[in-house]
mmCIF file of C-alpha atoms in Angstrom:
data_model
loop_
_atom_site.group_PDB
_atom_site.id
_atom_site.type_symbol
_atom_site.label_atom_id
_atom_site.label_comp_id
_atom_site.label_asym_id
_atom_site.label_seq_id
_atom_site.Cartn_x
_atom_site.Cartn_y
_atom_site.Cartn_z
ATOM 1 C CA UNK A 1 60.089 126.260 75.483
ATOM 2 C CA UNK A 2 63.412 123.890 74.351
ATOM 3 C CA UNK A 3 65.961 125.845 75.108
ATOM 4 C CA UNK A 4 64.432 126.184 78.884
ATOM 5 C CA UNK A 5 64.208 122.576 78.974
ATOM 6 C CA UNK A 6 67.308 121.185 77.138
ATOM 7 C CA UNK A 7 69.127 123.861 79.507
ATOM 8 C CA UNK A 8 67.006 122.064 82.691
ATOM 9 C CA UNK A 9 68.099 118.680 81.705
ATOM 10 C CA UNK A 10 71.338 119.418 81.030
ATOM 11 C CA UNK A 11 71.514 121.296 84.672
ATOM 12 C CA UNK A 12 70.383 118.014 85.829
ATOM 13 C CA UNK A 13 72.917 115.892 84.172
ATOM 14 C CA UNK A 14 75.918 118.443 85.799
ATOM 15 C CA UNK A 15 74.510 117.975 88.931
ATOM 16 C CA UNK A 16 74.574 114.343 88.855
ATOM 17 C CA UNK A 17 77.668 114.428 87.397
ATOM 18 C CA UNK A 18 79.003 115.639 90.383
ATOM 19 C CA UNK A 19 77.811 114.007 93.030
ATOM 20 C CA UNK A 20 77.896 110.269 91.637
ATOM 21 C CA UNK A 21 82.205 110.755 91.886
ATOM 22 C CA UNK A 22 82.040 112.348 95.357
ATOM 23 C CA UNK A 23 79.676 108.774 96.731
ATOM 24 C CA UNK A 24 82.208 106.610 95.182
ATOM 25 C CA UNK A 25 85.068 108.523 96.816
ATOM 26 C CA UNK A 26 83.917 107.704 100.067
ATOM 27 C CA UNK A 27 83.132 103.653 99.370
ATOM 28 C CA UNK A 28 85.848 103.097 97.930
ATOM 29 C CA UNK A 29 88.283 105.060 100.421
ATOM 30 C CA UNK A 30 87.267 102.565 103.635
ATOM 31 C CA UNK A 31 90.489 100.468 102.982
ATOM 32 C CA UNK A 32 93.607 99.261 105.608
ATOM 33 C CA UNK A 33 97.026 98.626 104.654
ATOM 34 C CA UNK A 34 99.434 97.437 107.382
ATOM 35 C CA UNK A 35 103.085 96.958 106.440
ATOM 36 C CA UNK A 36 106.258 95.814 107.781
ATOM 37 C CA UNK A 37 109.722 96.509 106.461
ATOM 38 C CA UNK A 38 113.345 96.754 107.355
ATOM 39 C CA UNK A 39 115.722 99.377 107.410
ATOM 40 C CA UNK A 40 118.890 98.369 108.495
ATOM 41 C CA UNK A 41 118.351 97.268 112.419
ATOM 42 C CA UNK A 42 115.197 99.514 112.545
ATOM 43 C CA UNK A 43 111.645 97.616 111.630
ATOM 44 C CA UNK A 44 109.193 99.857 110.379
ATOM 45 C CA UNK A 45 105.555 99.157 110.718
ATOM 46 C CA UNK A 46 102.909 101.212 108.871
ATOM 47 C CA UNK A 47 99.080 101.103 108.999
ATOM 48 C CA UNK A 48 96.550 103.385 107.234
ATOM 49 C CA UNK A 49 92.945 103.555 107.681
ATOM 50 C CA UNK A 50 90.638 105.923 106.333
ATOM 51 C CA UNK A 51 86.588 106.084 105.980
ATOM 52 C CA UNK A 52 84.755 109.106 105.674
ATOM 53 C CA UNK A 53 82.832 110.284 109.072
ATOM 54 C CA UNK A 54 84.188 107.556 110.876
ATOM 55 C CA UNK A 55 86.296 107.081 114.327
ATOM 56 C CA UNK A 56 88.705 104.744 113.773
ATOM 57 C CA UNK A 57 90.908 103.260 116.517
ATOM 58 C CA UNK A 58 94.086 100.851 116.080
ATOM 59 C CA UNK A 59 97.157 98.904 117.842
ATOM 60 C CA UNK A 60 99.994 98.125 115.998
ATOM 61 C CA UNK A 61 102.168 95.423 117.789
ATOM 62 C CA UNK A 62 105.726 94.295 117.018
ATOM 63 C CA UNK A 63 106.484 90.923 118.246
ATOM 64 C CA UNK A 64 109.378 88.342 118.423
ATOM 65 C CA UNK A 65 108.646 85.111 118.954
ATOM 66 C CA UNK A 66 106.303 84.789 121.811
ATOM 67 C CA UNK A 67 106.323 87.985 123.185
ATOM 68 C CA UNK A 68 105.238 91.219 122.069
ATOM 69 C CA UNK A 69 108.530 93.425 121.531
ATOM 70 C CA UNK A 70 106.268 97.129 121.819
ATOM 71 C CA UNK A 71 102.976 98.116 120.962
ATOM 72 C CA UNK A 72 101.635 101.846 119.576
ATOM 73 C CA UNK A 73 98.258 102.890 119.674
ATOM 74 C CA UNK A 74 96.497 105.520 117.573
ATOM 75 C CA UNK A 75 93.024 106.861 117.090
ATOM 76 C CA UNK A 76 91.423 109.649 114.824
ATOM 77 C CA UNK A 77 88.481 110.852 112.971
ATOM 78 C CA UNK A 78 87.794 109.926 108.738
ATOM 79 C CA UNK A 79 92.218 109.120 108.729
ATOM 80 C CA UNK A 80 94.381 106.889 110.827
ATOM 81 C CA UNK A 81 97.870 107.281 109.859
ATOM 82 C CA UNK A 82 100.557 105.381 111.995
ATOM 83 C CA UNK A 83 104.088 104.842 110.918
ATOM 84 C CA UNK A 84 106.436 103.672 113.862
ATOM 85 C CA UNK A 85 110.327 101.979 113.719
ATOM 86 C CA UNK A 86 111.833 100.134 116.199
ATOM 87 C CA UNK A 87 115.141 98.905 116.763
ATOM 88 C CA UNK A 88 115.790 95.017 115.824
ATOM 89 C CA UNK A 89 118.664 92.291 115.519
ATOM 90 C CA UNK A 90 119.436 90.887 112.080
ATOM 91 C CA UNK A 91 118.305 87.530 111.895
ATOM 92 C CA UNK A 92 115.777 87.843 113.747
ATOM 93 C CA UNK A 93 111.859 87.032 112.892
ATOM 94 C CA UNK A 94 109.436 89.344 113.555
ATOM 95 C CA UNK A 95 105.691 89.441 113.133
ATOM 96 C CA UNK A 96 102.961 92.687 112.873
ATOM 97 C CA UNK A 97 100.001 92.547 114.178
ATOM 98 C CA UNK A 98 97.034 95.247 113.682
ATOM 99 C CA UNK A 99 93.858 95.292 115.038
ATOM 100 C CA UNK A 100 91.553 98.151 114.426
ATOM 101 C CA UNK A 101 87.835 99.088 115.953
ATOM 102 C CA UNK A 102 86.254 102.083 113.098
ATOM 103 C CA UNK A 103 82.283 103.258 114.905
ATOM 104 C CA UNK A 104 82.864 100.817 116.935
ATOM 105 C CA UNK A 105 83.466 97.656 115.471
ATOM 106 C CA UNK A 106 86.720 95.418 115.603
ATOM 107 C CA UNK A 107 88.355 94.013 113.068
ATOM 108 C CA UNK A 108 91.801 91.930 113.377
ATOM 109 C CA UNK A 109 94.006 92.323 110.102
ATOM 110 C CA UNK A 110 96.482 88.960 109.202
ATOM 111 C CA UNK A 111 99.343 88.973 110.891
ATOM 112 C CA UNK A 112 103.017 90.091 108.785
ATOM 113 C CA UNK A 113 105.878 87.786 109.664
ATOM 114 C CA UNK A 114 108.635 88.948 108.210
ATOM 115 C CA UNK A 115 112.856 88.142 109.250
ATOM 116 C CA UNK A 116 115.058 90.720 109.584
ATOM 117 C CA UNK A 117 117.924 90.311 106.298
#
């Protein structure tokens, strides 16, 4: 009887140990990371967002001064990864603006401004 109880208790602990990490992954996976870098005279604009079970869409806008130079859009489920390039001019300041919609809720992320070296 004690052996059966110990075996059942061990099985419960193992089941909980497998379920808890799966839930933790889903909680910490919801994150967004916009990025603006330069490779010579090319701006490299990146954005990623992951949330399991979510419908995700995003718009990336690369601005120079008061006008957008280029606008990209993307849409996917669970994970959206966007990586785009655009030819730019040295010495000019560019701003990457990203807005993301997850399950119908839109968020504008803080813009990133950098000067092309």
